[in-house]
Amino acid sequence: MNGEADKKEIGTVTTIYHEFESWKVNRGEKTIHAKRMPGFFRTVKNYTQLGLWLPFFLFPYLRWNGKQAILFDIQNRQFHFFNLTVLPQDIWMLSLVLLMAAMTLFAVTSVASRVWCGFFCFQTAWTDWFTWIEDKIEGNPLARRKLDDAPLSVDKIRKKGIKHAIWMLIALLTGISFSIWFVDAFDYWNNLVHLNLPKVGWVVLAMFFFGTYILAGFLREQACIWLCPYARIQGVMTDAQTILPTYDAKRGEPRGKLRRGGEAVAQQGDCIDCFQCVQVCPTGVDIRDGQQLGCITCGLCLDACDSVMDKIGKPRGLIRYASLDELSGKQARKMYQHPRTFVYVGIILIALSGIVYGLTHLGAMTLRVIPERQPLFVIMSDGSIQNKYDFKVLNKTDKDIHVRVSAEGGVPGQVIIGAEENPITHHGRGTSFTIFVKAPGQNVKQEVTPIEFRVEGVEDPGISAEYTSNFNGPKH
């Protein structure tokens, strides 16, 4: 039922009757057809879903310098972000990104419960889109229930066929959109149209197609209740101070129907038992029964209840975002008064600082110089002192580069041997080569002399890297 069945206008008051007096949380016995109502939290939900997931579909098509701007190139073990290239050697930054994301999720959950589930989660978003399509094709919840129970007919086949066809199209686009984050988008489409995808490409596409189609189209809230691990662990992240959708039982109870003329029986609370909060809930939860596993903190029940309160002339907030302590009359602490909030924020800031440092010191090329240890130096026949160094150059660009080797500091009169022909460094991986530094023996005044090596691109001098090492000599 769409929650507005059998409405009877009595003056300015609307009395609502419906079939949900015995509504219980659905455990998969039947499909939940949630009513869609306008309101503040519905608007927030729509915009947050679009803000997070629209880039998922569109960003892979961005081009930069003739190539895909954002690309997780697993085959070549590279991540391209416009001019930035991250290689496996910089994987520690990904660890910090994951740590920051996890801490942000924990912090938000501890303060405002399952905001991720209600407004951002891909399962929530795709299910919401699928049910919106279902609503447009099959009608409101009452019409959809009647259609489900109706015998097979041409009209039923037509509506169900169109709905499932659109669902499959969205599922297919989801699989394609995921795949093109890892391969060039235009090459992928060309291979897909010509049925020339590699085996792994077909497997990934099939997995996302069937996964999206089944999870969002059929399992819906059951995936949240039974399959999602976060739904299980979120309970340990909240406490009586956490803000979440709550029903004010002191104000609402005892609940009862609104009588003719808008008169309420003695001792009746503000809840008129209209079940609008249940009908809009995408997981079938009755928020008036207290906190439940199925509640995803989407706030749609707040919109529904506020609209009813407006109609019957009662103040809003019978269902509102509040902590359990607040409802019980205890002093509610502010967000910044939670000790765990400072812990989460501290970890987030540390991880963010590490990421910023890594990105600002990433560079297009890195250099590591390892001096020979056995022996530390060699005394040549002409009395000069020679050191041997292994150079390891990581070229993070997308092209091979010849490098020019130079050194600053060290010993006066030193010369570099072995890099006269400008060694080539291969793109996207490390390249090793050996050089020697020889200096006149009479100029070596100390046992260890600092020396700074520099490699510089011949084709592009702007690409360079430095490394400080030591020049070793005999004791004096």
Coordinates of N, CA and C in Angstrom, one line a residue, residues 156-373:
K156 N 1.2 -7.6 -17.6 CA 2.2 -7.9 -16.6 C 3.5 -8.3 -17.2
I157 N 3.5 -9.0 -18.3 CA 4.7 -9.4 -19.0 C 5.4 -8.2 -19.6
R158 N 4.6 -7.2 -20.1 CA 5.2 -6.0 -20.7 C 5.9 -5.2 -19.6
K159 N 5.2 -4.9 -18.5 CA 5.8 -4.1 -17.5 C 7.0 -4.8 -16.8
K160 N 6.9 -6.0 -16.5 CA 8.0 -6.7 -15.9 C 9.2 -6.8 -16.9
G161 N 8.9 -7.0 -18.2 CA 9.9 -7.1 -19.2 C 10.7 -5.8 -19.3
I162 N 10.0 -4.7 -19.4 CA 10.6 -3.4 -19.5 C 11.5 -3.1 -18.3
K163 N 10.9 -3.4 -17.1 CA 11.6 -3.1 -15.9 C 12.9 -3.9 -15.8
H164 N 12.9 -5.2 -16.1 CA 14.1 -6.1 -16.0 C 15.1 -5.7 -17.1
A165 N 14.6 -5.3 -18.3 CA 15.5 -4.9 -19.3 C 16.3 -3.7 -18.9
I166 N 15.6 -2.7 -18.3 CA 16.4 -1.5 -17.8 C 17.3 -1.9 -16.7
W167 N 16.9 -2.7 -15.8 CA 17.8 -3.2 -14.7 C 19.0 -3.8 -15.3
M168 N 18.8 -4.7 -16.3 CA 20.0 -5.3 -16.9 C 20.9 -4.3 -17.6
L169 N 20.3 -3.3 -18.2 CA 21.1 -2.3 -18.9 C 22.0 -1.6 -17.8
I170 N 21.4 -1.2 -16.7 CA 22.1 -0.5 -15.6 C 23.2 -1.5 -15.1
A171 N 22.9 -2.7 -14.9 CA 23.9 -3.7 -14.4 C 25.0 -3.9 -15.4
L172 N 24.7 -3.9 -16.7 CA 25.8 -4.0 -17.7 C 26.7 -2.7 -17.7
L173 N 26.1 -1.5 -17.6 CA 26.8 -0.3 -17.5 C 27.7 -0.3 -16.3
T174 N 27.2 -0.8 -15.2 CA 28.0 -0.9 -14.0 C 29.2 -1.7 -14.1
G175 N 29.1 -2.9 -14.8 CA 30.2 -3.8 -15.0 C 31.2 -3.1 -16.0
I176 N 30.7 -2.4 -17.0 CA 31.6 -1.7 -17.9 C 32.3 -0.6 -17.2
S177 N 31.6 0.2 -16.4 CA 32.2 1.3 -15.7 C 33.2 0.9 -14.7
F178 N 33.0 -0.2 -14.1 CA 34.1 -0.7 -13.2 C 35.3 -1.1 -14.0
S179 N 35.1 -1.8 -15.1 CA 36.2 -2.4 -15.9 C 37.1 -1.3 -16.4
I180 N 36.5 -0.2 -16.9 CA 37.3 0.9 -17.6 C 38.1 1.8 -16.6
W181 N 38.0 1.5 -15.3 CA 38.9 2.1 -14.4 C 40.3 1.5 -14.5
F182 N 40.4 0.3 -15.0 CA 41.6 -0.5 -15.0 C 42.2 -0.7 -16.4
V183 N 41.5 -0.4 -17.5 CA 42.0 -0.4 -18.8 C 41.5 0.9 -19.5
D184 N 42.1 1.2 -20.6 CA 41.7 2.4 -21.4 C 40.2 2.3 -21.8
A185 N 39.4 3.3 -21.5 CA 38.0 3.2 -21.7 C 37.6 3.0 -23.2
F186 N 38.3 3.7 -24.1 CA 37.9 3.7 -25.5 C 38.4 2.3 -26.1
D187 N 39.6 1.9 -25.6 CA 40.0 0.5 -26.1 C 39.1 -0.5 -25.6
Y188 N 38.6 -0.4 -24.4 CA 37.7 -1.4 -23.8 C 36.4 -1.5 -24.6
W189 N 35.8 -0.3 -24.9 CA 34.6 -0.3 -25.7 C 34.8 -0.9 -27.1
N190 N 35.9 -0.6 -27.7 CA 36.2 -1.1 -29.0 C 36.3 -2.6 -29.0
N191 N 37.0 -3.1 -28.0 CA 37.1 -4.6 -27.8 C 35.7 -5.2 -27.5
L192 N 34.9 -4.5 -26.7 CA 33.6 -5.1 -26.3 C 32.7 -5.1 -27.5
V193 N 32.7 -4.1 -28.3 CA 31.8 -4.1 -29.5 C 32.2 -5.2 -30.4
H194 N 33.5 -5.4 -30.6 CA 33.9 -6.4 -31.5 C 34.1 -7.8 -30.8
L195 N 33.5 -7.9 -29.6 CA 33.6 -9.2 -28.8 C 35.0 -9.7 -28.7
N196 N 35.9 -8.8 -28.4 CA 37.3 -9.2 -28.4 C 37.9 -8.9 -27.0
L197 N 37.1 -9.0 -26.0 CA 37.7 -8.8 -24.6 C 38.5 -10.0 -24.2
P198 N 39.5 -9.9 -23.4 CA 40.2 -11.1 -22.9 C 39.3 -11.8 -21.9
K199 N 39.7 -13.0 -21.6 CA 38.9 -13.9 -20.8 C 38.6 -13.2 -19.4
V200 N 39.6 -12.6 -18.8 CA 39.4 -11.9 -17.5 C 38.4 -10.8 -17.7
G201 N 38.4 -10.1 -18.8 CA 37.5 -9.0 -19.0 C 36.1 -9.5 -19.1
W202 N 35.8 -10.6 -19.7 CA 34.5 -11.2 -19.7 C 34.0 -11.7 -18.4
V203 N 35.0 -12.3 -17.6 CA 34.6 -12.8 -16.3 C 34.2 -11.6 -15.4
V204 N 35.0 -10.5 -15.4 CA 34.7 -9.4 -14.5 C 33.4 -8.7 -14.9
L205 N 33.2 -8.6 -16.2 CA 31.9 -8.0 -16.7 C 30.7 -8.9 -16.3
A206 N 30.8 -10.2 -16.4 CA 29.7 -11.1 -16.0 C 29.5 -11.0 -14.5
M207 N 30.6 -11.0 -13.7 CA 30.4 -10.9 -12.2 C 29.7 -9.7 -11.8
F208 N 30.0 -8.5 -12.4 CA 29.4 -7.3 -12.0 C 28.0 -7.2 -12.6
F209 N 27.8 -7.7 -13.7 CA 26.4 -7.7 -14.3 C 25.4 -8.5 -13.4
F210 N 25.8 -9.8 -13.1 CA 24.9 -10.6 -12.4 C 24.8 -10.2 -10.9
G211 N 26.0 -9.7 -10.4 CA 26.0 -9.2 -9.0 C 25.1 -8.0 -8.8
T212 N 25.2 -7.0 -9.7 CA 24.4 -5.8 -9.6 C 22.9 -6.2 -9.8
Y213 N 22.6 -7.0 -10.8 CA 21.2 -7.3 -11.1 C 20.5 -8.1 -10.0
I214 N 21.3 -9.0 -9.4 CA 20.7 -9.8 -8.3 C 20.6 -9.0 -7.0
L215 N 21.7 -8.4 -6.6 CA 21.8 -7.7 -5.3 C 20.8 -6.5 -5.3
A216 N 20.8 -5.7 -6.3 CA 20.0 -4.5 -6.3 C 18.5 -4.8 -6.7
G217 N 18.4 -5.8 -7.6 CA 17.0 -6.0 -8.1 C 16.2 -7.0 -7.3
F218 N 16.9 -8.0 -6.6 CA 16.1 -9.0 -5.9 C 16.4 -9.1 -4.4
L219 N 17.7 -9.1 -4.1 CA 18.0 -9.2 -2.6 C 17.7 -7.9 -1.9
R220 N 18.1 -6.8 -2.5 CA 17.8 -5.5 -1.9 C 18.2 -5.4 -0.4
E221 N 17.2 -5.1 0.5 CA 17.6 -5.0 1.9 C 18.1 -6.2 2.5
Q222 N 17.9 -7.4 1.9 CA 18.4 -8.6 2.5 C 19.9 -8.7 2.4
A223 N 20.5 -8.0 1.4 CA 21.9 -8.0 1.3 C 22.5 -7.2 2.5
C224 N 21.8 -6.1 2.9 CA 22.2 -5.3 4.1 C 22.1 -6.1 5.4
I225 N 21.0 -6.9 5.5 CA 20.7 -7.6 6.8 C 21.5 -8.8 6.9
W226 N 21.7 -9.6 5.8 CA 22.3 -10.9 6.0 C 23.8 -11.0 5.4
L227 N 24.1 -10.2 4.4 CA 25.4 -10.3 3.7 C 26.4 -9.3 4.1
C228 N 26.0 -8.1 4.5 CA 27.0 -7.0 4.7 C 27.6 -7.2 6.1
P229 N 29.0 -7.3 6.1 CA 29.6 -7.4 7.4 C 29.6 -6.1 8.2
Y230 N 29.5 -5.0 7.5 CA 29.5 -3.7 8.2 C 28.2 -3.6 9.0
A231 N 27.1 -4.2 8.5 CA 25.8 -4.1 9.3 C 26.0 -4.8 10.6
R232 N 26.9 -5.8 10.7 CA 27.1 -6.5 12.0 C 28.0 -5.8 12.9
I233 N 29.1 -5.2 12.4 CA 30.0 -4.6 13.3 C 29.7 -3.2 13.7
Q234 N 28.7 -2.6 13.0 CA 28.4 -1.2 13.3 C 27.9 -1.0 14.7
G235 N 27.3 -2.1 15.3 CA 26.7 -2.0 16.6 C 27.8 -1.7 17.7
V236 N 29.0 -2.2 17.5 CA 30.1 -2.0 18.5 C 30.7 -0.6 18.3
M237 N 30.3 0.1 17.2 CA 30.9 1.5 17.0 C 30.0 2.6 17.6
T238 N 28.8 2.2 18.0 CA 27.8 3.2 18.5 C 27.6 3.0 20.0
D239 N 27.1 4.0 20.7 CA 26.7 3.9 22.1 C 25.5 4.8 22.3
A240 N 25.2 5.1 23.5 CA 24.0 5.9 23.9 C 24.2 7.3 23.5
Q241 N 25.4 7.7 23.2 CA 25.7 9.1 22.8 C 25.6 9.3 21.2
T242 N 25.5 8.2 20.5 CA 25.5 8.3 19.0 C 24.2 8.9 18.6
I243 N 24.2 9.8 17.6 CA 23.0 10.4 17.0 C 22.5 9.5 15.9
L244 N 21.2 9.2 16.0 CA 20.6 8.3 15.0 C 19.1 8.5 15.0
P245 N 18.4 8.0 13.9 CA 16.9 8.2 13.9 C 16.3 7.5 15.1
T246 N 15.5 8.2 15.9 CA 14.9 7.7 17.1 C 13.4 8.2 17.2
Y247 N 12.6 7.4 17.8 CA 11.2 7.7 18.0 C 11.1 8.1 19.5
D248 N 10.5 9.3 19.6 CA 10.3 9.9 21.0 C 9.0 9.2 21.6
A249 N 9.2 8.1 22.3 CA 8.1 7.4 22.9 C 7.4 8.2 23.9
K250 N 8.1 9.0 24.7 CA 7.4 9.8 25.7 C 6.4 10.7 25.1
R251 N 6.7 11.3 24.0 CA 5.8 12.2 23.3 C 4.7 11.4 22.5
G252 N 5.1 10.3 21.9 CA 4.2 9.6 20.9 C 3.3 8.6 21.6
E253 N 3.6 8.1 22.7 CA 2.8 7.0 23.3 C 1.8 7.6 24.4
P254 N 0.7 7.0 24.6 CA 0.2 5.8 23.8 C -0.4 6.3 22.5
R255 N 0.0 5.6 21.5 CA -0.4 5.9 20.1 C -1.9 5.5 19.9
G256 N -2.5 6.1 18.9 CA -3.9 5.8 18.5 C -4.3 6.5 17.3
K257 N -5.4 6.0 16.7 CA -5.9 6.7 15.5 C -6.5 8.0 15.8
L258 N -6.4 8.9 14.8 CA -7.0 10.2 14.9 C -8.5 10.1 14.7
R259 N -9.2 10.7 15.6 CA -10.7 10.5 15.5 C -11.3 11.6 14.6
R260 N -12.6 11.4 14.4 CA -13.3 12.4 13.5 C -13.3 13.7 14.2
G261 N -13.1 14.7 13.3 CA -13.0 16.1 13.9 C -11.7 16.4 14.5
G262 N -10.7 15.5 14.4 CA -9.4 15.8 14.9 C -9.3 15.6 16.4
E263 N -10.3 15.0 17.0 CA -10.3 14.8 18.5 C -9.5 13.5 18.8
A264 N -8.7 13.6 19.8 CA -7.9 12.5 20.3 C -8.5 12.0 21.6
V265 N -8.4 10.7 21.9 CA -8.9 10.2 23.2 C -7.9 10.7 24.3
A266 N -8.4 10.6 25.5 CA -7.6 11.1 26.7 C -6.3 10.3 26.7
Q267 N -5.3 11.0 27.1 CA -3.9 10.4 27.3 C -3.3 9.9 26.0
Q268 N -3.9 10.2 24.9 CA -3.3 9.7 23.6 C -2.1 10.6 23.2
G269 N -1.0 10.0 22.8 CA 0.2 10.7 22.4 C 0.1 11.2 21.0
D270 N 1.1 11.8 20.5 CA 1.1 12.5 19.1 C 1.1 11.5 18.0
C271 N 1.6 10.2 18.2 CA 1.6 9.2 17.1 C 0.2 8.8 16.8
I272 N -0.2 9.0 15.6 CA -1.6 8.6 15.2 C -1.6 7.2 14.5
D273 N -0.5 6.5 14.7 CA -0.4 5.1 14.2 C -0.7 5.0 12.7
C274 N -0.1 6.0 11.9 CA -0.4 6.0 10.5 C 0.5 5.1 9.7
F275 N 1.6 4.6 10.3 CA 2.5 3.7 9.6 C 3.2 4.3 8.4
Q276 N 3.2 5.6 8.3 CA 4.0 6.3 7.2 C 5.5 6.0 7.3
C277 N 5.9 6.0 8.6 CA 7.4 5.8 8.8 C 7.8 4.4 8.3
V278 N 6.9 3.4 8.5 CA 7.2 2.1 8.1 C 7.2 1.9 6.6
Q279 N 6.2 2.6 6.0 CA 6.0 2.4 4.5 C 7.1 3.0 3.7
V280 N 7.8 4.0 4.2 CA 8.9 4.6 3.4 C 10.2 4.0 3.7
C281 N 10.3 3.1 4.7 CA 11.5 2.5 5.1 C 12.0 1.5 4.1
P282 N 13.2 1.6 3.5 CA 13.6 0.7 2.4 C 13.9 -0.7 3.0
T283 N 14.0 -0.8 4.3 CA 14.3 -2.2 4.9 C 13.1 -2.7 5.7
G284 N 12.0 -2.0 5.7 CA 10.8 -2.5 6.4 C 10.9 -2.4 7.9
V285 N 11.7 -1.5 8.4 CA 11.8 -1.3 9.9 C 10.7 -0.4 10.4
D286 N 10.2 -0.8 11.6 CA 9.3 0.1 12.3 C 10.2 0.8 13.4
I287 N 10.5 2.0 13.2 CA 11.5 2.7 14.0 C 10.9 2.9 15.4
R288 N 9.6 2.7 15.6 CA 8.9 2.9 16.9 C 9.2 1.7 17.8
D289 N 9.7 0.6 17.2 CA 10.1 -0.5 18.0 C 11.5 -0.5 18.6
G290 N 12.1 0.7 18.4 CA 13.5 0.8 18.9 C 14.5 0.6 17.8
Q291 N 15.8 0.6 18.2 CA 16.9 0.4 17.3 C 17.0 -1.0 16.8
Q292 N 17.2 -1.2 15.5 CA 17.1 -2.5 14.9 C 18.3 -2.7 13.9
L293 N 18.6 -3.9 13.7 CA 19.7 -4.2 12.7 C 19.4 -3.7 11.3
G294 N 18.1 -3.7 11.0 CA 17.7 -3.3 9.6 C 17.8 -1.8 9.3
C295 N 17.9 -1.0 10.4 CA 17.9 0.5 10.2 C 19.2 0.9 9.6
I296 N 19.2 1.6 8.5 CA 20.4 2.1 7.8 C 20.6 3.6 7.9
T297 N 19.8 4.2 8.8 CA 20.0 5.6 9.2 C 19.8 6.6 8.0
C298 N 18.9 6.2 7.1 CA 18.7 7.1 5.9 C 17.8 8.3 6.2
G299 N 17.1 8.3 7.3 CA 16.3 9.5 7.7 C 15.0 9.6 6.9
L300 N 14.6 8.7 6.1 CA 13.4 8.8 5.3 C 12.1 8.7 6.2
C301 N 12.2 8.0 7.3 CA 11.1 8.0 8.3 C 10.9 9.4 8.9
L302 N 12.0 10.2 9.0 CA 11.8 11.5 9.6 C 11.0 12.4 8.6
D303 N 11.3 12.3 7.3 CA 10.5 13.0 6.3 C 9.0 12.6 6.4
A304 N 8.8 11.3 6.5 CA 7.4 10.8 6.5 C 6.6 11.3 7.7
C305 N 7.3 11.2 8.9 CA 6.6 11.6 10.1 C 6.4 13.1 10.2
D306 N 7.4 13.9 9.7 CA 7.2 15.3 9.8 C 6.1 15.8 8.9
S307 N 5.9 15.1 7.7 CA 4.8 15.5 6.8 C 3.4 15.2 7.5
V308 N 3.3 14.1 8.2 CA 2.1 13.8 8.9 C 1.9 14.8 10.1
M309 N 2.9 15.2 10.8 CA 2.8 16.1 11.9 C 2.3 17.5 11.4
D310 N 2.8 17.9 10.2 CA 2.4 19.1 9.6 C 0.9 19.1 9.3
K311 N 0.4 17.9 8.8 CA -1.0 17.8 8.4 C -2.0 17.9 9.6
I312 N -1.5 17.3 10.7 CA -2.4 17.2 11.9 C -2.2 18.4 12.9
G313 N -1.3 19.3 12.5 CA -1.0 20.4 13.3 C -0.2 20.2 14.6
K314 N 0.7 19.2 14.5 CA 1.5 18.8 15.7 C 3.0 19.3 15.3
P315 N 3.8 19.6 16.3 CA 5.2 20.0 16.0 C 6.0 18.8 15.5
R316 N 6.9 19.1 14.6 CA 7.8 18.1 14.0 C 8.8 17.5 15.1
G317 N 9.4 16.4 14.7 CA 10.4 15.8 15.6 C 9.9 14.7 16.4
L318 N 8.8 14.1 16.1 CA 8.3 12.9 16.9 C 9.3 11.8 16.5
I319 N 9.8 11.7 15.3 CA 10.9 10.9 14.9 C 12.0 11.9 14.5
R320 N 13.2 11.8 15.1 CA 14.2 12.8 14.8 C 15.6 12.1 15.0
Y321 N 16.6 12.8 14.6 CA 18.0 12.4 14.9 C 18.3 12.8 16.3
A322 N 18.6 11.9 17.1 CA 18.9 12.2 18.5 C 19.6 11.0 19.1
S323 N 20.3 11.2 20.2 CA 20.9 10.1 20.9 C 20.0 9.5 21.9
L324 N 20.2 8.2 22.3 CA 19.4 7.6 23.3 C 19.5 8.3 24.6
D325 N 20.6 8.8 25.0 CA 20.7 9.6 26.2 C 19.9 10.8 26.2
E326 N 19.8 11.5 25.0 CA 19.0 12.7 24.9 C 17.5 12.3 25.1
L327 N 17.1 11.2 24.6 CA 15.7 10.8 24.7 C 15.3 10.4 26.1
S328 N 16.3 9.9 26.8 CA 16.1 9.4 28.2 C 16.2 10.6 29.2
G329 N 16.5 11.8 28.7 CA 16.6 12.9 29.6 C 18.0 13.2 30.1
K330 N 19.0 12.4 29.7 CA 20.4 12.7 30.2 C 21.0 13.8 29.4
Q331 N 22.1 14.3 29.9 CA 22.9 15.4 29.3 C 23.6 14.8 28.0
A332 N 23.3 15.3 26.9 CA 23.9 14.9 25.6 C 25.2 15.6 25.4
R333 N 26.2 14.9 25.2 CA 27.5 15.5 24.9 C 27.6 15.9 23.4
K334 N 28.4 16.9 23.1 CA 28.6 17.4 21.8 C 29.6 16.4 21.1
M335 N 29.6 16.5 19.8 CA 30.5 15.6 19.0 C 31.9 15.7 19.5
Y336 N 32.4 16.9 19.7 CA 33.8 17.1 20.1 C 34.1 16.7 21.5
Q337 N 33.1 16.3 22.2 CA 33.3 15.9 23.6 C 33.5 14.4 23.7
H338 N 33.4 13.7 22.6 CA 33.7 12.2 22.6 C 35.2 12.0 22.5
P339 N 35.8 11.3 23.5 CA 37.2 11.1 23.4 C 37.6 10.3 22.2
R340 N 36.8 9.3 21.8 CA 37.2 8.5 20.6 C 37.2 9.3 19.4
T341 N 36.4 10.4 19.4 CA 36.4 11.3 18.2 C 37.8 11.9 18.0
F342 N 38.5 12.3 19.1 CA 39.8 12.9 18.9 C 40.8 11.8 18.5
V343 N 40.6 10.6 18.9 CA 41.5 9.5 18.5 C 41.4 9.3 17.0
Y344 N 40.1 9.2 16.5 CA 39.9 9.0 15.1 C 40.4 10.1 14.3
V345 N 40.1 11.3 14.7 CA 40.6 12.5 14.0 C 42.1 12.6 13.9
G346 N 42.8 12.2 15.0 CA 44.2 12.2 15.1 C 44.8 11.2 14.1
I347 N 44.3 10.0 14.0 CA 44.8 9.0 13.1 C 44.5 9.5 11.6
I348 N 43.4 10.1 11.4 CA 43.0 10.6 10.1 C 44.1 11.7 9.6
L349 N 44.4 12.6 10.5 CA 45.3 13.7 10.2 C 46.7 13.1 10.0
I350 N 47.1 12.1 10.8 CA 48.4 11.5 10.5 C 48.5 10.9 9.2
A351 N 47.5 10.1 8.8 CA 47.4 9.4 7.5 C 47.4 10.4 6.4
L352 N 46.6 11.5 6.6 CA 46.5 12.5 5.5 C 47.8 13.2 5.3
S353 N 48.5 13.5 6.4 CA 49.9 14.1 6.3 C 50.8 13.3 5.6
G354 N 50.8 12.0 5.9 CA 51.7 11.0 5.1 C 51.4 11.0 3.7
I355 N 50.1 11.0 3.3 CA 49.7 11.0 1.9 C 50.2 12.3 1.2
V356 N 49.9 13.5 1.9 CA 50.4 14.7 1.3 C 51.9 14.8 1.1
Y357 N 52.6 14.3 2.1 CA 54.1 14.2 2.0 C 54.5 13.3 0.8
G358 N 53.9 12.2 0.7 CA 54.2 11.2 -0.3 C 54.0 11.8 -1.7
L359 N 52.8 12.5 -1.9 CA 52.5 13.0 -3.2 C 53.4 14.2 -3.6
T360 N 53.7 15.0 -2.6 CA 54.6 16.2 -2.9 C 56.0 15.8 -3.1
H361 N 56.4 14.6 -2.6 CA 57.8 14.2 -2.8 C 57.9 13.0 -3.8
L362 N 56.8 12.8 -4.5 CA 56.8 11.6 -5.4 C 57.8 11.8 -6.5
G363 N 57.7 12.8 -7.3 CA 58.6 13.0 -8.4 C 58.4 12.1 -9.5
A364 N 59.0 12.4 -10.7 CA 58.9 11.5 -11.9 C 60.0 10.5 -11.9
M365 N 61.0 10.7 -11.0 CA 62.1 9.7 -11.0 C 62.7 9.7 -9.6
T366 N 63.1 8.5 -9.2 CA 63.8 8.4 -7.9 C 65.1 7.7 -8.1
L367 N 66.0 8.0 -7.2 CA 67.4 7.5 -7.3 C 67.8 6.9 -6.0
R368 N 68.4 5.7 -6.0 CA 69.1 5.1 -4.9 C 70.5 4.7 -5.2
V369 N 71.4 5.0 -4.4 CA 72.8 4.7 -4.7 C 73.4 3.8 -3.6
I370 N 73.9 2.6 -4.0 CA 74.4 1.7 -3.0 C 75.9 1.6 -3.2
P371 N 76.8 2.1 -2.3 CA 78.2 1.9 -2.4 C 78.7 0.5 -2.2
E372 N 79.7 0.2 -2.9 CA 80.3 -1.2 -2.7 C 80.9 -1.3 -1.3
R373 N 80.7 -2.4 -0.6 CA 81.1 -2.6 0.7 C 82.4 -3.5 0.8

